[in-house]
Amino acid sequence: MNNIQPIGIFDSGIGGTSIWREIVSVLPYENTIYLADSKNAPYGEKSPDSIIEYSIKNTEYLLQQGCKLIIVACNTATTNAIEILRNKYEVPFIGIEPAIKPAALKTLTQSIGILATKGTLSSSLFSKTSDEFTTDINVIEKEGKGIVALIENGMIQSEEMTELLCKYLNPMLQENIDHLVLGCTHYPYLIPQIKKIVGNNITIIDSGLAVAKQTDAILEKYKLKNDTFQNKSHQFITNVNPNVLKNILSDVLIKHSVAEIAF
Ligand code: DGL
């Protein structure tokens, strides 16, 4: 394995770019390939078998491109498939899970909210983590049904989105939560809208920075850090019309391009 080989990142769609942003900020010398399987989004409404099948397909593609480490930038794929991926392939995998532990440790009201996909909330990995850290804590879980589809359709700023967010977040406010865990990598793009609904007294937690720090530690551990300082390459690949991925990355695309592939 060669240090200049890229880090591979995949998600069901464009949401994992929130993780890519954290990766390039913590690891500015790494090359990356981002794969958005938007054709099959949302994963959260699919069966565990389908999520595993898509995760294997995404991994195979990134390995064919020579990736030295894979980030599963999707809570749904991590909670349903990462153990299988780790057993099947030799490269290191980094996953992302809802940050229940920090929310449970810091809550003062003993009440926390978790917004995630059905696929994540119904996984055994999520139940295990939740059982371990939330004894005596009131946990209000809401499936964000419909949210990912709106984001994938470029409808972040829409009335439909505001309605969905109010529907899922208001019951949490009634339960006096003081921490809200965003358990889906698409959701950080909604933070300004979420803040308008929940106000400034609720701490919003997502796992993006923790994933980047963990990636840093694992690259260090396996001596895989890119120590050359030449221009970095970041490739973005999607299997549907690339405009939505282009839009979400419009602030960084001056230097990088988006390719559409049949996948
Ligand atoms: N970004 C994915 C996650 O973190 C979205 C899942 C979906 O496609 O429903 O769970």
Short mmCIF file of C-alpha atoms and ligand atoms in Angstrom, two decimals:
data_model
loop_
_atom_site.label_atom_id
_atom_site.label_comp_id
_atom_site.label_asym_id
_atom_site.label_seq_id
_atom_site.Cartn_x
_atom_site.Cartn_y
_atom_site.Cartn_z
CA MET A 1 0.00 0.00 0.00
CA ASN A 2 1.32 3.37 -1.04
CA ASN A 3 0.88 6.53 1.05
CA ILE A 4 -0.11 8.77 -1.86
CA GLN A 5 -3.05 6.53 -2.77
CA PRO A 6 -6.37 8.26 -2.11
CA ILE A 7 -8.78 7.90 0.77
CA GLY A 8 -12.09 6.53 -0.55
CA ILE A 9 -15.31 7.97 0.85
CA PHE A 10 -18.81 6.76 0.04
CA ASP A 11 -22.36 7.61 0.97
CA SER A 12 -25.82 6.83 -0.35
CA GLY A 13 -25.66 10.27 -1.93
CA ILE A 14 -24.41 13.78 -1.37
CA GLY A 15 -24.63 13.89 2.45
CA GLY A 16 -21.21 12.34 3.03
CA THR A 17 -19.65 15.48 1.57
CA SER A 18 -20.20 16.89 5.08
CA ILE A 19 -17.64 14.28 6.20
CA TRP A 20 -15.36 15.01 3.23
CA ARG A 21 -15.21 18.64 4.40
CA GLU A 22 -14.00 17.56 7.85
CA ILE A 23 -11.48 15.16 6.29
CA VAL A 24 -9.81 17.78 4.09
CA SER A 25 -9.72 20.22 6.96
CA VAL A 26 -8.03 17.76 9.38
CA LEU A 27 -5.95 15.98 6.70
CA PRO A 28 -5.06 18.61 4.08
CA TYR A 29 -2.33 16.49 2.47
CA GLU A 30 -4.52 13.55 1.52
CA ASN A 31 -5.93 12.73 -1.93
CA THR A 32 -9.59 11.68 -1.91
CA ILE A 33 -12.21 10.02 -4.09
CA TYR A 34 -15.84 10.63 -3.09
CA LEU A 35 -18.51 8.27 -4.41
CA ALA A 36 -22.20 9.25 -4.20
CA ASP A 37 -24.52 6.31 -4.85
CA SER A 38 -27.43 8.73 -5.31
CA LYS A 39 -29.20 6.34 -7.69
CA ASN A 40 -29.94 4.07 -4.72
CA ALA A 41 -30.64 6.78 -2.11
CA PRO A 42 -32.20 6.81 0.38
CA TYR A 43 -30.54 3.76 1.93
CA GLY A 44 -32.47 4.40 5.15
CA GLU A 45 -35.67 2.98 3.70
CA LYS A 46 -34.00 -0.14 2.24
CA SER A 47 -33.58 -3.64 3.72
CA PRO A 48 -30.33 -4.51 5.55
CA ASP A 49 -29.50 -6.94 2.69
CA SER A 50 -29.78 -4.18 0.10
CA ILE A 51 -27.70 -1.77 2.21
CA ILE A 52 -24.99 -4.47 2.50
CA GLU A 53 -25.10 -5.11 -1.25
CA TYR A 54 -24.71 -1.39 -2.09
CA SER A 55 -21.92 -0.99 0.48
CA ILE A 56 -19.98 -3.89 -1.06
CA LYS A 57 -20.46 -2.46 -4.57
CA ASN A 58 -19.27 1.00 -3.45
CA THR A 59 -16.25 -0.50 -1.68
CA GLU A 60 -15.28 -2.60 -4.71
CA TYR A 61 -15.39 0.49 -6.91
CA LEU A 62 -13.19 2.52 -4.55
CA LEU A 63 -10.72 -0.35 -4.18
CA GLN A 64 -10.46 -0.61 -7.96
CA GLN A 65 -9.43 3.06 -7.90
CA GLY A 66 -6.61 2.12 -5.52
CA CYS A 67 -7.96 3.59 -2.27
CA LYS A 68 -5.80 2.89 0.79
CA LEU A 69 -8.57 3.38 3.37
CA ILE A 70 -12.35 3.58 3.07
CA ILE A 71 -14.62 5.94 4.99
CA VAL A 72 -18.21 4.76 5.15
CA ALA A 73 -19.62 8.30 5.33
CA CYS A 74 -23.13 7.05 5.99
CA ASN A 75 -24.62 6.10 9.35
CA THR A 76 -27.07 3.72 7.68
CA ALA A 77 -24.35 1.84 5.80
CA THR A 78 -22.05 1.81 8.83
CA THR A 79 -24.62 0.44 11.26
CA ASN A 80 -25.79 -2.23 8.80
CA ALA A 81 -22.67 -3.23 6.87
CA ILE A 82 -19.33 -2.18 8.36
CA GLU A 83 -18.65 -5.46 10.16
CA ILE A 84 -19.17 -7.34 6.90
CA LEU A 85 -16.89 -4.95 5.01
CA ARG A 86 -14.17 -5.26 7.66
CA ASN A 87 -14.32 -9.05 7.47
CA LYS A 88 -14.28 -9.13 3.67
CA TYR A 89 -11.54 -6.62 2.80
CA GLU A 90 -8.06 -5.89 4.08
CA VAL A 91 -8.01 -2.09 3.94
CA PRO A 92 -8.94 -0.18 7.10
CA PHE A 93 -12.54 1.08 7.31
CA ILE A 94 -13.75 4.11 9.26
CA GLY A 95 -17.47 4.34 9.94
CA ILE A 96 -19.86 6.87 11.38
CA GLU A 97 -22.52 6.29 14.03
CA PRO A 98 -24.90 8.66 15.81
CA ALA A 99 -22.97 10.39 18.64
CA ILE A 100 -25.20 9.11 21.45
CA LYS A 101 -22.40 8.80 23.98
CA PRO A 102 -21.33 12.49 24.17
CA ALA A 103 -24.99 13.58 24.24
CA ALA A 104 -25.79 11.12 27.05
CA LEU A 105 -22.75 12.18 29.06
CA LYS A 106 -23.45 15.91 28.77
CA THR A 107 -27.22 16.16 29.09
CA LEU A 108 -28.48 18.12 32.10
CA THR A 109 -32.18 17.61 31.41
CA GLN A 110 -31.63 13.83 31.09
CA SER A 111 -33.45 14.02 27.79
CA ILE A 112 -31.82 13.80 24.34
CA GLY A 113 -33.15 13.68 20.79
CA ILE A 114 -31.84 11.54 17.93
CA LEU A 115 -32.77 12.19 14.33
CA ALA A 116 -31.59 9.40 12.02
CA THR A 117 -32.84 7.10 9.28
CA LYS A 118 -35.07 4.11 9.86
CA GLY A 119 -32.18 1.87 8.71
CA THR A 120 -29.88 3.29 11.40
CA LEU A 121 -32.41 3.35 14.26
CA SER A 122 -33.49 -0.24 13.59
CA SER A 123 -29.94 -1.65 13.39
CA SER A 124 -28.55 -3.85 16.13
CA LEU A 125 -25.34 -1.78 16.30
CA PHE A 126 -27.36 1.34 17.13
CA SER A 127 -29.45 -0.51 19.76
CA LYS A 128 -26.30 -1.86 21.37
CA THR A 129 -24.68 1.60 21.65
CA SER A 130 -27.92 3.19 22.81
CA ASP A 131 -28.49 0.52 25.51
CA GLU A 132 -24.92 0.94 26.72
CA PHE A 133 -24.99 4.72 27.24
CA THR A 134 -28.57 5.82 27.83
CA THR A 135 -29.74 3.98 30.91
CA ASP A 136 -31.88 6.44 32.93
CA ILE A 137 -31.93 8.91 30.03
CA ASN A 138 -35.04 9.80 28.09
CA VAL A 139 -34.11 9.20 24.41
CA ILE A 140 -36.51 10.52 21.79
CA GLU A 141 -35.73 8.83 18.49
CA LYS A 142 -37.28 10.11 15.27
CA GLU A 143 -36.90 8.60 11.81
CA GLY A 144 -36.22 11.43 9.40
CA LYS A 145 -38.38 9.89 6.69
CA GLY A 146 -38.38 12.06 3.56
CA ILE A 147 -35.50 14.34 4.54
CA VAL A 148 -32.74 12.61 2.54
CA ALA A 149 -34.95 12.44 -0.57
CA LEU A 150 -35.55 16.22 -0.38
CA ILE A 151 -31.82 16.92 0.01
CA GLU A 152 -31.00 14.61 -2.92
CA ASN A 153 -33.53 16.59 -4.97
CA GLY A 154 -31.87 19.90 -4.15
CA MET A 155 -34.73 20.97 -1.82
CA ILE A 156 -32.82 21.92 1.32
CA GLN A 157 -34.46 25.35 1.43
CA SER A 158 -38.06 24.36 0.89
CA GLU A 159 -41.36 24.58 2.69
CA GLU A 160 -41.59 20.79 2.60
CA MET A 161 -38.28 20.57 4.48
CA THR A 162 -39.42 23.04 7.16
CA GLU A 163 -42.63 21.05 7.64
CA LEU A 164 -40.76 17.75 8.01
CA LEU A 165 -38.24 19.21 10.44
CA CYS A 166 -41.01 20.71 12.60
CA LYS A 167 -42.85 17.37 12.59
CA TYR A 168 -39.79 15.51 13.88
CA LEU A 169 -38.27 18.14 16.17
CA ASN A 170 -41.32 19.56 17.97
CA PRO A 171 -42.03 16.33 19.90
CA MET A 172 -38.40 16.40 21.06
CA LEU A 173 -38.79 19.97 22.30
CA GLN A 174 -41.91 18.91 24.22
CA GLU A 175 -39.74 16.32 25.99
CA ASN A 176 -37.28 19.04 27.04
CA ILE A 177 -34.22 17.72 25.20
CA ASP A 178 -31.01 19.72 25.61
CA HIS A 179 -28.94 17.77 23.04
CA LEU A 180 -29.92 16.82 19.51
CA VAL A 181 -27.87 14.12 17.78
CA LEU A 182 -27.79 14.29 13.99
CA GLY A 183 -27.48 10.63 13.00
CA CYS A 184 -27.25 11.03 9.24
CA THR A 185 -24.48 12.66 7.23
CA HIS A 186 -26.99 14.56 5.12
CA TYR A 187 -28.34 16.45 8.13
CA PRO A 188 -25.44 18.84 8.93
CA TYR A 189 -26.52 20.78 5.83
CA LEU A 190 -29.79 21.50 7.67
CA ILE A 191 -28.23 22.99 10.81
CA PRO A 192 -29.26 26.62 10.04
CA GLN A 193 -32.90 25.52 9.56
CA ILE A 194 -32.82 23.23 12.58
CA LYS A 195 -31.54 26.10 14.74
CA LYS A 196 -34.48 28.25 13.65
CA ILE A 197 -36.81 25.56 15.03
CA VAL A 198 -34.99 24.46 18.20
CA GLY A 199 -33.35 27.77 19.14
CA ASN A 200 -29.85 28.31 20.51
CA ASN A 201 -30.18 26.49 23.84
CA ILE A 202 -30.06 23.01 22.38
CA THR A 203 -26.66 21.58 21.52
CA ILE A 204 -26.56 19.98 18.09
CA ILE A 205 -24.06 17.15 17.79
CA ASP A 206 -22.82 15.44 14.67
CA SER A 207 -19.94 13.02 14.31
CA GLY A 208 -18.05 14.55 11.37
CA LEU A 209 -15.04 15.92 13.23
CA ALA A 210 -14.71 12.72 15.29
CA VAL A 211 -14.59 10.70 12.05
CA ALA A 212 -11.82 12.91 10.66
CA LYS A 213 -9.78 12.58 13.87
CA GLN A 214 -10.25 8.82 13.88
CA THR A 215 -9.13 8.67 10.24
CA ASP A 216 -6.02 10.65 11.17
CA ALA A 217 -5.26 8.20 14.01
CA ILE A 218 -5.75 5.11 11.82
CA LEU A 219 -3.58 6.49 8.99
CA GLU A 220 -0.90 7.20 11.58
CA LYS A 221 -1.25 3.72 13.09
CA TYR A 222 -0.82 1.96 9.71
CA LYS A 223 1.85 4.44 8.54
CA LEU A 224 -0.39 5.41 5.62
CA LYS A 225 -0.28 9.20 5.92
CA ASN A 226 0.55 11.04 2.73
CA ASP A 227 3.74 12.91 3.49
CA THR A 228 4.24 14.42 0.04
CA PHE A 229 3.18 18.04 -0.22
CA GLN A 230 2.35 18.30 -3.91
CA ASN A 231 -1.04 19.45 -5.23
CA LYS A 232 -3.82 17.31 -3.89
CA SER A 233 -6.42 15.61 -6.03
CA HIS A 234 -10.08 15.36 -5.01
CA GLN A 235 -12.41 13.46 -7.31
CA PHE A 236 -16.18 13.42 -6.94
CA ILE A 237 -18.17 10.69 -8.64
CA THR A 238 -21.92 10.16 -8.87
CA ASN A 239 -24.24 7.81 -10.73
CA VAL A 240 -27.05 10.32 -11.40
CA ASN A 241 -27.26 13.82 -12.84
CA PRO A 242 -24.21 15.50 -11.23
CA ASN A 243 -25.88 18.88 -10.68
CA VAL A 244 -27.05 18.19 -7.12
CA LEU A 245 -23.56 17.10 -6.07
CA LYS A 246 -22.14 20.13 -7.88
CA ASN A 247 -24.55 22.45 -6.03
CA ILE A 248 -23.72 21.13 -2.57
CA LEU A 249 -20.02 21.53 -3.38
CA SER A 250 -20.33 24.85 -5.19
CA ASP A 251 -18.07 26.59 -2.65
CA VAL A 252 -15.16 24.20 -3.30
CA LEU A 253 -15.59 23.21 -6.94
CA ILE A 254 -13.39 25.88 -8.44
CA LYS A 255 -10.54 23.42 -8.07
CA HIS A 256 -12.31 20.05 -8.35
CA SER A 257 -14.76 18.51 -10.79
CA VAL A 258 -17.67 16.07 -10.57
CA ALA A 259 -17.87 13.06 -12.90
CA GLU A 260 -20.93 11.01 -13.70
CA ILE A 261 -20.40 7.28 -14.20
CA ALA A 262 -22.75 4.38 -14.91
CA PHE A 263 -22.64 2.56 -11.63
N1 DGL B 1 -26.17 9.89 4.67
C1 DGL B 1 -26.87 8.68 5.01
C2 DGL B 1 -26.72 8.40 6.51
O1 DGL B 1 -25.82 8.93 7.12
C3 DGL B 1 -28.27 8.78 4.49
C4 DGL B 1 -28.96 7.49 4.45
C5 DGL B 1 -30.01 7.38 3.41
O2 DGL B 1 -29.66 7.38 2.23
O3 DGL B 1 -31.18 7.23 3.80
O4 DGL B 1 -27.44 7.63 7.09
#
